[in-house]
Amino acid sequence: MKCIEKYAILIMYSGDKEVIHQLRIQFKKLRAFVRLVRLGSSAKKKLKVPSKLKKIYQYSGSVRDLQIYYDHIIPFYKKKDGYTYQVLRQIAEAKSILLIALKQFRFHRILKHMTKRAPDRLSKKRIDRFIHQKSGAIDRLIGTKVQDTQLHALKKHLKDVSYSLKIFHIPLQNYFPIAGKANIAELNQFSDILNDYLDCVVGINLLSTALAGKLSARDRGVMKGIKKSWRSKKAKGLVLVKDNLLPTSLRDIGTGVKKKRK
């Protein structure tokens, strides 16, 4: 929460893309921790991520998506004009919504409230159960038909696993293979491949929305070319994702290593 507050202050001063990215990373870490704490909790008032903070995460995501989108379309234009200015206006509007939410959020009050509900310690048994539960959910998603919605859900589970493993000083190898990956480096590499593909999906969706609206003939021509290029990139990205979709059970069979279950 303190890290989120730090990046929130920086966003108010700059709104830089990397700062927004870091705020979202800190939120995902907090979310993973809260999900871990809630697993099997008998507390009457369970720890949860505040709804207003979830809104901040969503608003910051809208800004970041548009920023990445802008960076990818600008090379297709000889100069900043036409549609590129329209995207800049959209970014400014999205930032305005984010800034209002950040200014209204009471970080110290929420931190105090969450700290009261957080446990003093977590048992290794609960950590084991959480990681194994997530690993099972990942394998089930990998075993389904590859669709963008499933891949987005897969990304969330991978982040929960990755961030949770980094929090605690425990032998990581006890939990692998996960998603058919032998270690945290392989898991992070797979997550990066998935991120790149899903970023491309978001970009194509934004392009499609723009093409459905009013555009000059020149902008429409440029953007149709961009969309064609991105569709090709998306197809290649999907092949790469599929090549990395390996259920844990197949890794177990291939290596002869049995995953430890507790």
PDB file of C-alpha atoms in Angstrom:
ATOM      1  CA  MET A   1       0.000   0.000   0.000  1.00  0.00           C
ATOM      2  CA  LYS A   2       2.868   2.359   0.767  1.00  0.00           C
ATOM      3  CA  CYS A   3       4.402   1.624  -2.638  1.00  0.00           C
ATOM      4  CA  ILE A   4       1.043   2.204  -4.337  1.00  0.00           C
ATOM      5  CA  GLU A   5       0.773   5.556  -2.548  1.00  0.00           C
ATOM      6  CA  LYS A   6       4.307   6.493  -3.627  1.00  0.00           C
ATOM      7  CA  TYR A   7       3.537   5.832  -7.304  1.00  0.00           C
ATOM      8  CA  ALA A   8       0.150   7.555  -6.971  1.00  0.00           C
ATOM      9  CA  ILE A   9       1.964  10.747  -5.897  1.00  0.00           C
ATOM     10  CA  LEU A  10       4.386  10.424  -8.820  1.00  0.00           C
ATOM     11  CA  ILE A  11       1.476   9.975 -11.242  1.00  0.00           C
ATOM     12  CA  MET A  12      -0.041  13.253 -10.018  1.00  0.00           C
ATOM     13  CA  TYR A  13       3.166  15.030 -10.965  1.00  0.00           C
ATOM     14  CA  SER A  14       4.068  13.289 -14.219  1.00  0.00           C
ATOM     15  CA  GLY A  15       1.578  10.637 -15.376  1.00  0.00           C
ATOM     16  CA  ASP A  16       4.548   8.835 -16.919  1.00  0.00           C
ATOM     17  CA  LYS A  17       3.775   5.466 -18.500  1.00  0.00           C
ATOM     18  CA  GLU A  18       6.379   3.588 -16.452  1.00  0.00           C
ATOM     19  CA  VAL A  19       5.126   5.085 -13.174  1.00  0.00           C
ATOM     20  CA  ILE A  20       1.586   3.961 -13.997  1.00  0.00           C
ATOM     21  CA  HIS A  21       2.960   0.517 -14.836  1.00  0.00           C
ATOM     22  CA  GLN A  22       4.703   0.326 -11.450  1.00  0.00           C
ATOM     23  CA  LEU A  23       1.525   1.322  -9.604  1.00  0.00           C
ATOM     24  CA  ARG A  24      -0.320  -1.508 -11.345  1.00  0.00           C
ATOM     25  CA  ILE A  25       2.422  -3.995 -10.434  1.00  0.00           C
ATOM     26  CA  GLN A  26       2.154  -3.012  -6.764  1.00  0.00           C
ATOM     27  CA  PHE A  27      -1.615  -3.432  -6.929  1.00  0.00           C
ATOM     28  CA  LYS A  28      -1.224  -6.946  -8.375  1.00  0.00           C
ATOM     29  CA  LYS A  29       1.180  -7.825  -5.546  1.00  0.00           C
ATOM     30  CA  LEU A  30      -1.337  -6.600  -2.978  1.00  0.00           C
ATOM     31  CA  ARG A  31      -4.162  -8.459  -4.712  1.00  0.00           C
ATOM     32  CA  ALA A  32      -2.157 -11.713  -4.751  1.00  0.00           C
ATOM     33  CA  PHE A  33      -1.384 -11.336  -1.045  1.00  0.00           C
ATOM     34  CA  VAL A  34      -5.023 -10.651  -0.157  1.00  0.00           C
ATOM     35  CA  ARG A  35      -6.159 -13.721  -2.115  1.00  0.00           C
ATOM     36  CA  LEU A  36      -3.589 -15.799  -0.254  1.00  0.00           C
ATOM     37  CA  VAL A  37      -4.690 -14.452   3.144  1.00  0.00           C
ATOM     38  CA  ARG A  38      -8.377 -15.072   2.399  1.00  0.00           C
ATOM     39  CA  LEU A  39      -7.816 -18.736   1.507  1.00  0.00           C
ATOM     40  CA  GLY A  40      -9.195 -20.784   4.377  1.00  0.00           C
ATOM     41  CA  SER A  41      -9.518 -17.724   6.621  1.00  0.00           C
ATOM     42  CA  SER A  42     -12.022 -18.080   9.479  1.00  0.00           C
ATOM     43  CA  ALA A  43     -12.029 -14.354  10.312  1.00  0.00           C
ATOM     44  CA  LYS A  44     -15.474 -12.743  10.403  1.00  0.00           C
ATOM     45  CA  LYS A  45     -14.153  -9.598   8.745  1.00  0.00           C
ATOM     46  CA  LYS A  46     -11.844 -10.824   6.014  1.00  0.00           C
ATOM     47  CA  LEU A  47      -9.088  -8.774   4.438  1.00  0.00           C
ATOM     48  CA  LYS A  48     -10.078  -7.415   1.035  1.00  0.00           C
ATOM     49  CA  VAL A  49      -8.913  -4.983  -1.623  1.00  0.00           C
ATOM     50  CA  PRO A  50     -10.988  -1.780  -1.335  1.00  0.00           C
ATOM     51  CA  SER A  51     -13.382  -1.227  -4.239  1.00  0.00           C
ATOM     52  CA  LYS A  52     -12.079   2.339  -4.718  1.00  0.00           C
ATOM     53  CA  LEU A  53      -8.554   0.966  -5.125  1.00  0.00           C
ATOM     54  CA  LYS A  54      -9.847  -1.515  -7.721  1.00  0.00           C
ATOM     55  CA  LYS A  55     -11.286   1.481  -9.591  1.00  0.00           C
ATOM     56  CA  ILE A  56      -7.878   3.175  -9.519  1.00  0.00           C
ATOM     57  CA  TYR A  57      -6.361  -0.002 -10.979  1.00  0.00           C
ATOM     58  CA  GLN A  58      -8.965  -0.016 -13.759  1.00  0.00           C
ATOM     59  CA  TYR A  59      -8.528   3.689 -14.531  1.00  0.00           C
ATOM     60  CA  SER A  60      -4.736   3.364 -14.595  1.00  0.00           C
ATOM     61  CA  GLY A  61      -5.137   0.390 -16.952  1.00  0.00           C
ATOM     62  CA  SER A  62      -7.184   2.502 -19.366  1.00  0.00           C
ATOM     63  CA  VAL A  63      -4.457   5.168 -19.390  1.00  0.00           C
ATOM     64  CA  ARG A  64      -1.663   2.654 -19.869  1.00  0.00           C
ATOM     65  CA  ASP A  65      -3.483   0.812 -22.675  1.00  0.00           C
ATOM     66  CA  LEU A  66      -3.901   4.085 -24.570  1.00  0.00           C
ATOM     67  CA  GLN A  67      -0.277   5.100 -23.927  1.00  0.00           C
ATOM     68  CA  ILE A  68       1.035   1.798 -25.295  1.00  0.00           C
ATOM     69  CA  TYR A  69      -1.393   2.045 -28.194  1.00  0.00           C
ATOM     70  CA  TYR A  70      -0.176   5.575 -29.024  1.00  0.00           C
ATOM     71  CA  ASP A  71       3.486   4.497 -28.952  1.00  0.00           C
ATOM     72  CA  HIS A  72       2.712   1.699 -31.411  1.00  0.00           C
ATOM     73  CA  ILE A  73       0.700   3.734 -33.928  1.00  0.00           C
ATOM     74  CA  ILE A  74       2.883   6.857 -34.033  1.00  0.00           C
ATOM     75  CA  PRO A  75       5.660   5.207 -36.149  1.00  0.00           C
ATOM     76  CA  PHE A  76       3.087   4.690 -38.940  1.00  0.00           C
ATOM     77  CA  TYR A  77       2.550   8.463 -39.207  1.00  0.00           C
ATOM     78  CA  LYS A  78       5.080  10.818 -40.776  1.00  0.00           C
ATOM     79  CA  LYS A  79       4.132  13.510 -38.282  1.00  0.00           C
ATOM     80  CA  LYS A  80       1.818  13.961 -35.325  1.00  0.00           C
ATOM     81  CA  ASP A  81      -1.501  14.886 -36.860  1.00  0.00           C
ATOM     82  CA  GLY A  82      -5.065  13.740 -37.414  1.00  0.00           C
ATOM     83  CA  TYR A  83      -5.914  10.632 -35.484  1.00  0.00           C
ATOM     84  CA  THR A  84      -2.792  10.762 -33.279  1.00  0.00           C
ATOM     85  CA  TYR A  85      -4.078  13.978 -31.686  1.00  0.00           C
ATOM     86  CA  GLN A  86      -7.387  12.244 -31.052  1.00  0.00           C
ATOM     87  CA  VAL A  87      -5.567   9.497 -29.119  1.00  0.00           C
ATOM     88  CA  LEU A  88      -3.646  12.110 -27.112  1.00  0.00           C
ATOM     89  CA  ARG A  89      -6.967  13.676 -26.117  1.00  0.00           C
ATOM     90  CA  GLN A  90      -8.255  10.265 -25.051  1.00  0.00           C
ATOM     91  CA  ILE A  91      -5.142   9.775 -22.904  1.00  0.00           C
ATOM     92  CA  ALA A  92      -5.636  13.200 -21.302  1.00  0.00           C
ATOM     93  CA  GLU A  93      -9.286  12.411 -20.516  1.00  0.00           C
ATOM     94  CA  ALA A  94      -8.394   9.003 -19.043  1.00  0.00           C
ATOM     95  CA  LYS A  95      -5.646  10.604 -16.933  1.00  0.00           C
ATOM     96  CA  SER A  96      -8.088  13.188 -15.626  1.00  0.00           C
ATOM     97  CA  ILE A  97     -10.427  10.438 -14.380  1.00  0.00           C
ATOM     98  CA  LEU A  98      -7.471   8.634 -12.773  1.00  0.00           C
ATOM     99  CA  LEU A  99      -6.193  11.776 -11.030  1.00  0.00           C
ATOM    100  CA  ILE A 100      -9.591  12.535  -9.511  1.00  0.00           C
ATOM    101  CA  ALA A 101      -9.780   8.971  -8.115  1.00  0.00           C
ATOM    102  CA  LEU A 102      -6.233   9.211  -6.705  1.00  0.00           C
ATOM    103  CA  LYS A 103      -6.879  12.551  -5.001  1.00  0.00           C
ATOM    104  CA  GLN A 104     -10.033  11.234  -3.357  1.00  0.00           C
ATOM    105  CA  PHE A 105      -8.444   8.002  -2.097  1.00  0.00           C
ATOM    106  CA  ARG A 106      -7.421   8.088   1.587  1.00  0.00           C
ATOM    107  CA  PHE A 107      -4.273   5.962   1.622  1.00  0.00           C
ATOM    108  CA  HIS A 108      -3.401   6.254   5.315  1.00  0.00           C
ATOM    109  CA  ARG A 109      -6.934   5.469   6.467  1.00  0.00           C
ATOM    110  CA  ILE A 110      -7.193   2.436   4.167  1.00  0.00           C
ATOM    111  CA  LEU A 111      -3.734   1.179   5.165  1.00  0.00           C
ATOM    112  CA  LYS A 112      -4.679   1.340   8.842  1.00  0.00           C
ATOM    113  CA  HIS A 113      -7.959  -0.457   8.164  1.00  0.00           C
ATOM    114  CA  MET A 114      -6.318  -3.233   6.111  1.00  0.00           C
ATOM    115  CA  THR A 115      -3.491  -3.720   8.611  1.00  0.00           C
ATOM    116  CA  LYS A 116      -6.026  -4.419  11.378  1.00  0.00           C
ATOM    117  CA  ARG A 117      -7.573  -7.203   9.297  1.00  0.00           C
ATOM    118  CA  ALA A 118      -4.287  -8.703   8.097  1.00  0.00           C
ATOM    119  CA  PRO A 119      -2.908 -11.713  10.037  1.00  0.00           C
ATOM    120  CA  ASP A 120       0.355 -11.427  11.962  1.00  0.00           C
ATOM    121  CA  ARG A 121       1.691 -14.479  10.173  1.00  0.00           C
ATOM    122  CA  LEU A 122       0.767 -17.131   7.608  1.00  0.00           C
ATOM    123  CA  SER A 123       1.432 -20.828   7.929  1.00  0.00           C
ATOM    124  CA  LYS A 124       3.505 -22.623   5.320  1.00  0.00           C
ATOM    125  CA  LYS A 125       0.559 -25.003   4.953  1.00  0.00           C
ATOM    126  CA  ARG A 126      -1.656 -22.155   3.707  1.00  0.00           C
ATOM    127  CA  ILE A 127       1.032 -20.955   1.280  1.00  0.00           C
ATOM    128  CA  ASP A 128       1.425 -24.504  -0.053  1.00  0.00           C
ATOM    129  CA  ARG A 129      -2.309 -24.852  -0.486  1.00  0.00           C
ATOM    130  CA  PHE A 130      -2.587 -21.514  -2.305  1.00  0.00           C
ATOM    131  CA  ILE A 131       0.228 -22.240  -4.766  1.00  0.00           C
ATOM    132  CA  HIS A 132      -1.057 -25.760  -5.473  1.00  0.00           C
ATOM    133  CA  GLN A 133      -4.590 -24.431  -5.953  1.00  0.00           C
ATOM    134  CA  LYS A 134      -3.339 -21.823  -8.418  1.00  0.00           C
ATOM    135  CA  SER A 135      -1.203 -24.404 -10.212  1.00  0.00           C
ATOM    136  CA  GLY A 136      -4.281 -26.595 -10.659  1.00  0.00           C
ATOM    137  CA  ALA A 137      -6.313 -23.660 -12.014  1.00  0.00           C
ATOM    138  CA  ILE A 138      -3.495 -22.872 -14.470  1.00  0.00           C
ATOM    139  CA  ASP A 139      -3.398 -26.466 -15.741  1.00  0.00           C
ATOM    140  CA  ARG A 140      -7.183 -26.504 -16.190  1.00  0.00           C
ATOM    141  CA  LEU A 141      -7.041 -23.323 -18.270  1.00  0.00           C
ATOM    142  CA  ILE A 142      -4.167 -24.663 -20.346  1.00  0.00           C
ATOM    143  CA  GLY A 143      -6.260 -27.751 -21.050  1.00  0.00           C
ATOM    144  CA  THR A 144      -9.158 -25.703 -22.483  1.00  0.00           C
ATOM    145  CA  LYS A 145      -9.588 -24.254 -25.955  1.00  0.00           C
ATOM    146  CA  VAL A 146      -7.159 -21.357 -26.401  1.00  0.00           C
ATOM    147  CA  GLN A 147      -9.204 -18.161 -26.369  1.00  0.00           C
ATOM    148  CA  ASP A 148      -8.335 -14.607 -25.342  1.00  0.00           C
ATOM    149  CA  THR A 149     -10.623 -14.662 -22.278  1.00  0.00           C
ATOM    150  CA  GLN A 150      -8.995 -17.858 -20.998  1.00  0.00           C
ATOM    151  CA  LEU A 151      -5.526 -16.458 -21.640  1.00  0.00           C
ATOM    152  CA  HIS A 152      -6.385 -13.314 -19.674  1.00  0.00           C
ATOM    153  CA  ALA A 153      -7.531 -15.452 -16.728  1.00  0.00           C
ATOM    154  CA  LEU A 154      -4.356 -17.534 -17.078  1.00  0.00           C
ATOM    155  CA  LYS A 155      -2.268 -14.363 -16.873  1.00  0.00           C
ATOM    156  CA  LYS A 156      -3.943 -13.426 -13.550  1.00  0.00           C
ATOM    157  CA  HIS A 157      -3.199 -16.841 -12.029  1.00  0.00           C
ATOM    158  CA  LEU A 158       0.425 -16.680 -13.193  1.00  0.00           C
ATOM    159  CA  LYS A 159       0.841 -13.244 -11.574  1.00  0.00           C
ATOM    160  CA  ASP A 160      -0.683 -14.505  -8.319  1.00  0.00           C
ATOM    161  CA  VAL A 161       1.804 -17.391  -8.264  1.00  0.00           C
ATOM    162  CA  SER A 162       4.822 -15.301  -9.268  1.00  0.00           C
ATOM    163  CA  TYR A 163       4.221 -12.505  -6.745  1.00  0.00           C
ATOM    164  CA  SER A 164       3.323 -14.889  -3.910  1.00  0.00           C
ATOM    165  CA  LEU A 165       6.510 -16.902  -4.388  1.00  0.00           C
ATOM    166  CA  LYS A 166       8.580 -13.720  -4.249  1.00  0.00           C
ATOM    167  CA  ILE A 167       7.051 -12.604  -0.935  1.00  0.00           C
ATOM    168  CA  PHE A 168       8.228 -15.565   1.180  1.00  0.00           C
ATOM    169  CA  HIS A 169      11.715 -16.920   1.795  1.00  0.00           C
ATOM    170  CA  ILE A 170      10.961 -20.552   1.040  1.00  0.00           C
ATOM    171  CA  PRO A 171      12.570 -23.073  -1.366  1.00  0.00           C
ATOM    172  CA  LEU A 172      10.814 -22.256  -4.645  1.00  0.00           C
ATOM    173  CA  GLN A 173      11.678 -25.569  -6.275  1.00  0.00           C
ATOM    174  CA  ASN A 174       9.242 -27.295  -3.905  1.00  0.00           C
ATOM    175  CA  TYR A 175       6.400 -25.858  -5.985  1.00  0.00           C
ATOM    176  CA  PHE A 176       7.644 -26.606  -9.481  1.00  0.00           C
ATOM    177  CA  PRO A 177       6.798 -27.571 -12.129  1.00  0.00           C
ATOM    178  CA  ILE A 178       4.023 -24.997 -12.565  1.00  0.00           C
ATOM    179  CA  ALA A 179       2.336 -24.595 -15.958  1.00  0.00           C
ATOM    180  CA  GLY A 180       4.862 -27.134 -17.183  1.00  0.00           C
ATOM    181  CA  LYS A 181       7.734 -24.769 -16.312  1.00  0.00           C
ATOM    182  CA  ALA A 182      10.714 -26.011 -14.320  1.00  0.00           C
ATOM    183  CA  ASN A 183      11.545 -22.803 -12.419  1.00  0.00           C
ATOM    184  CA  ILE A 184      10.557 -19.178 -11.781  1.00  0.00           C
ATOM    185  CA  ALA A 185      12.655 -17.893 -14.709  1.00  0.00           C
ATOM    186  CA  GLU A 186      10.752 -20.101 -17.188  1.00  0.00           C
ATOM    187  CA  LEU A 187       7.458 -19.111 -15.588  1.00  0.00           C
ATOM    188  CA  ASN A 188       8.264 -15.388 -15.905  1.00  0.00           C
ATOM    189  CA  GLN A 189       9.329 -15.852 -19.522  1.00  0.00           C
ATOM    190  CA  PHE A 190       6.005 -17.519 -20.295  1.00  0.00           C
ATOM    191  CA  SER A 191       4.189 -14.675 -18.526  1.00  0.00           C
ATOM    192  CA  ASP A 192       6.057 -12.109 -20.680  1.00  0.00           C
ATOM    193  CA  ILE A 193       5.056 -13.940 -23.879  1.00  0.00           C
ATOM    194  CA  LEU A 194       1.457 -13.920 -22.704  1.00  0.00           C
ATOM    195  CA  ASN A 195       1.636 -10.195 -21.848  1.00  0.00           C
ATOM    196  CA  ASP A 196       2.946  -9.301 -25.314  1.00  0.00           C
ATOM    197  CA  TYR A 197       0.150 -11.245 -26.987  1.00  0.00           C
ATOM    198  CA  LEU A 198      -2.597  -9.717 -24.827  1.00  0.00           C
ATOM    199  CA  ASP A 199      -1.187  -6.198 -25.390  1.00  0.00           C
ATOM    200  CA  CYS A 200      -1.566  -6.862 -29.111  1.00  0.00           C
ATOM    201  CA  VAL A 201      -5.177  -7.975 -28.560  1.00  0.00           C
ATOM    202  CA  VAL A 202      -5.947  -4.713 -26.710  1.00  0.00           C
ATOM    203  CA  GLY A 203      -4.307  -2.671 -29.483  1.00  0.00           C
ATOM    204  CA  ILE A 204      -6.373  -4.355 -32.221  1.00  0.00           C
ATOM    205  CA  ASN A 205      -9.567  -3.783 -30.200  1.00  0.00           C
ATOM    206  CA  LEU A 206      -8.749  -0.064 -29.883  1.00  0.00           C
ATOM    207  CA  LEU A 207      -8.031   0.095 -33.624  1.00  0.00           C
ATOM    208  CA  SER A 208     -11.334  -1.612 -34.434  1.00  0.00           C
ATOM    209  CA  THR A 209     -13.224   0.880 -32.249  1.00  0.00           C
ATOM    210  CA  ALA A 210     -11.505   3.798 -33.968  1.00  0.00           C
ATOM    211  CA  LEU A 211     -12.198   2.408 -37.451  1.00  0.00           C
ATOM    212  CA  ALA A 212     -15.897   2.162 -36.567  1.00  0.00           C
ATOM    213  CA  GLY A 213     -15.978   5.928 -35.901  1.00  0.00           C
ATOM    214  CA  LYS A 214     -15.414   9.066 -37.958  1.00  0.00           C
ATOM    215  CA  LEU A 215     -11.987   9.294 -39.570  1.00  0.00           C
ATOM    216  CA  SER A 216     -10.415  11.102 -42.470  1.00  0.00           C
ATOM    217  CA  ALA A 217      -9.734   9.034 -45.585  1.00  0.00           C
ATOM    218  CA  ARG A 218      -5.998   9.322 -44.891  1.00  0.00           C
ATOM    219  CA  ASP A 219      -6.312   8.148 -41.265  1.00  0.00           C
ATOM    220  CA  ARG A 220      -8.570   5.275 -42.268  1.00  0.00           C
ATOM    221  CA  GLY A 221      -6.043   4.126 -44.872  1.00  0.00           C
ATOM    222  CA  VAL A 222      -3.134   4.296 -42.417  1.00  0.00           C
ATOM    223  CA  MET A 223      -5.050   2.488 -39.700  1.00  0.00           C
ATOM    224  CA  LYS A 224      -6.202  -0.308 -41.988  1.00  0.00           C
ATOM    225  CA  GLY A 225      -2.521  -0.890 -42.751  1.00  0.00           C
ATOM    226  CA  ILE A 226      -1.692  -0.914 -39.027  1.00  0.00           C
ATOM    227  CA  LYS A 227      -4.482  -3.383 -38.327  1.00  0.00           C
ATOM    228  CA  LYS A 228      -3.268  -5.729 -41.044  1.00  0.00           C
ATOM    229  CA  SER A 229       0.253  -5.592 -39.589  1.00  0.00           C
ATOM    230  CA  TRP A 230      -0.998  -6.193 -36.048  1.00  0.00           C
ATOM    231  CA  ARG A 231      -3.196  -9.107 -37.072  1.00  0.00           C
ATOM    232  CA  SER A 232      -0.117 -10.778 -38.500  1.00  0.00           C
ATOM    233  CA  LYS A 233       1.771 -10.029 -35.269  1.00  0.00           C
ATOM    234  CA  LYS A 234      -1.126 -11.393 -33.210  1.00  0.00           C
ATOM    235  CA  ALA A 235      -1.184 -14.640 -35.209  1.00  0.00           C
ATOM    236  CA  LYS A 236       2.566 -15.126 -34.645  1.00  0.00           C
ATOM    237  CA  GLY A 237       2.138 -14.278 -30.954  1.00  0.00           C
ATOM    238  CA  LEU A 238      -0.619 -16.860 -30.571  1.00  0.00           C
ATOM    239  CA  VAL A 239       1.610 -19.541 -32.098  1.00  0.00           C
ATOM    240  CA  LEU A 240       4.304 -18.629 -29.554  1.00  0.00           C
ATOM    241  CA  VAL A 241       1.789 -18.762 -26.701  1.00  0.00           C
ATOM    242  CA  LYS A 242       0.491 -22.171 -27.826  1.00  0.00           C
ATOM    243  CA  ASP A 243       4.053 -23.484 -28.080  1.00  0.00           C
ATOM    244  CA  ASN A 244       4.504 -22.546 -24.402  1.00  0.00           C
ATOM    245  CA  LEU A 245       1.203 -23.988 -23.172  1.00  0.00           C
ATOM    246  CA  LEU A 246       2.362 -27.141 -21.439  1.00  0.00           C
ATOM    247  CA  PRO A 247       0.321 -28.652 -18.585  1.00  0.00           C
ATOM    248  CA  THR A 248       2.306 -29.568 -15.479  1.00  0.00           C
ATOM    249  CA  SER A 249       1.295 -33.221 -15.888  1.00  0.00           C
ATOM    250  CA  LEU A 250       3.116 -33.408 -19.225  1.00  0.00           C
ATOM    251  CA  ARG A 251       6.268 -31.939 -17.698  1.00  0.00           C
ATOM    252  CA  ASP A 252       6.027 -34.576 -14.937  1.00  0.00           C
ATOM    253  CA  ILE A 253       5.773 -37.368 -17.514  1.00  0.00           C
ATOM    254  CA  GLY A 254       8.572 -35.963 -19.646  1.00  0.00           C
ATOM    255  CA  THR A 255      11.042 -35.538 -16.806  1.00  0.00           C
ATOM    256  CA  GLY A 256       9.985 -38.296 -14.466  1.00  0.00           C
ATOM    257  CA  VAL A 257       9.769 -35.709 -11.672  1.00  0.00           C
ATOM    258  CA  LYS A 258       6.713 -35.863  -9.440  1.00  0.00           C
ATOM    259  CA  LYS A 259       5.438 -32.619  -8.057  1.00  0.00           C
ATOM    260  CA  LYS A 260       5.310 -32.496  -4.271  1.00  0.00           C
ATOM    261  CA  ARG A 261       1.816 -32.238  -2.822  1.00  0.00           C
ATOM    262  CA  LYS A 262       1.128 -31.533   0.812  1.00  0.00           C
TER     263      LYS A 262
END
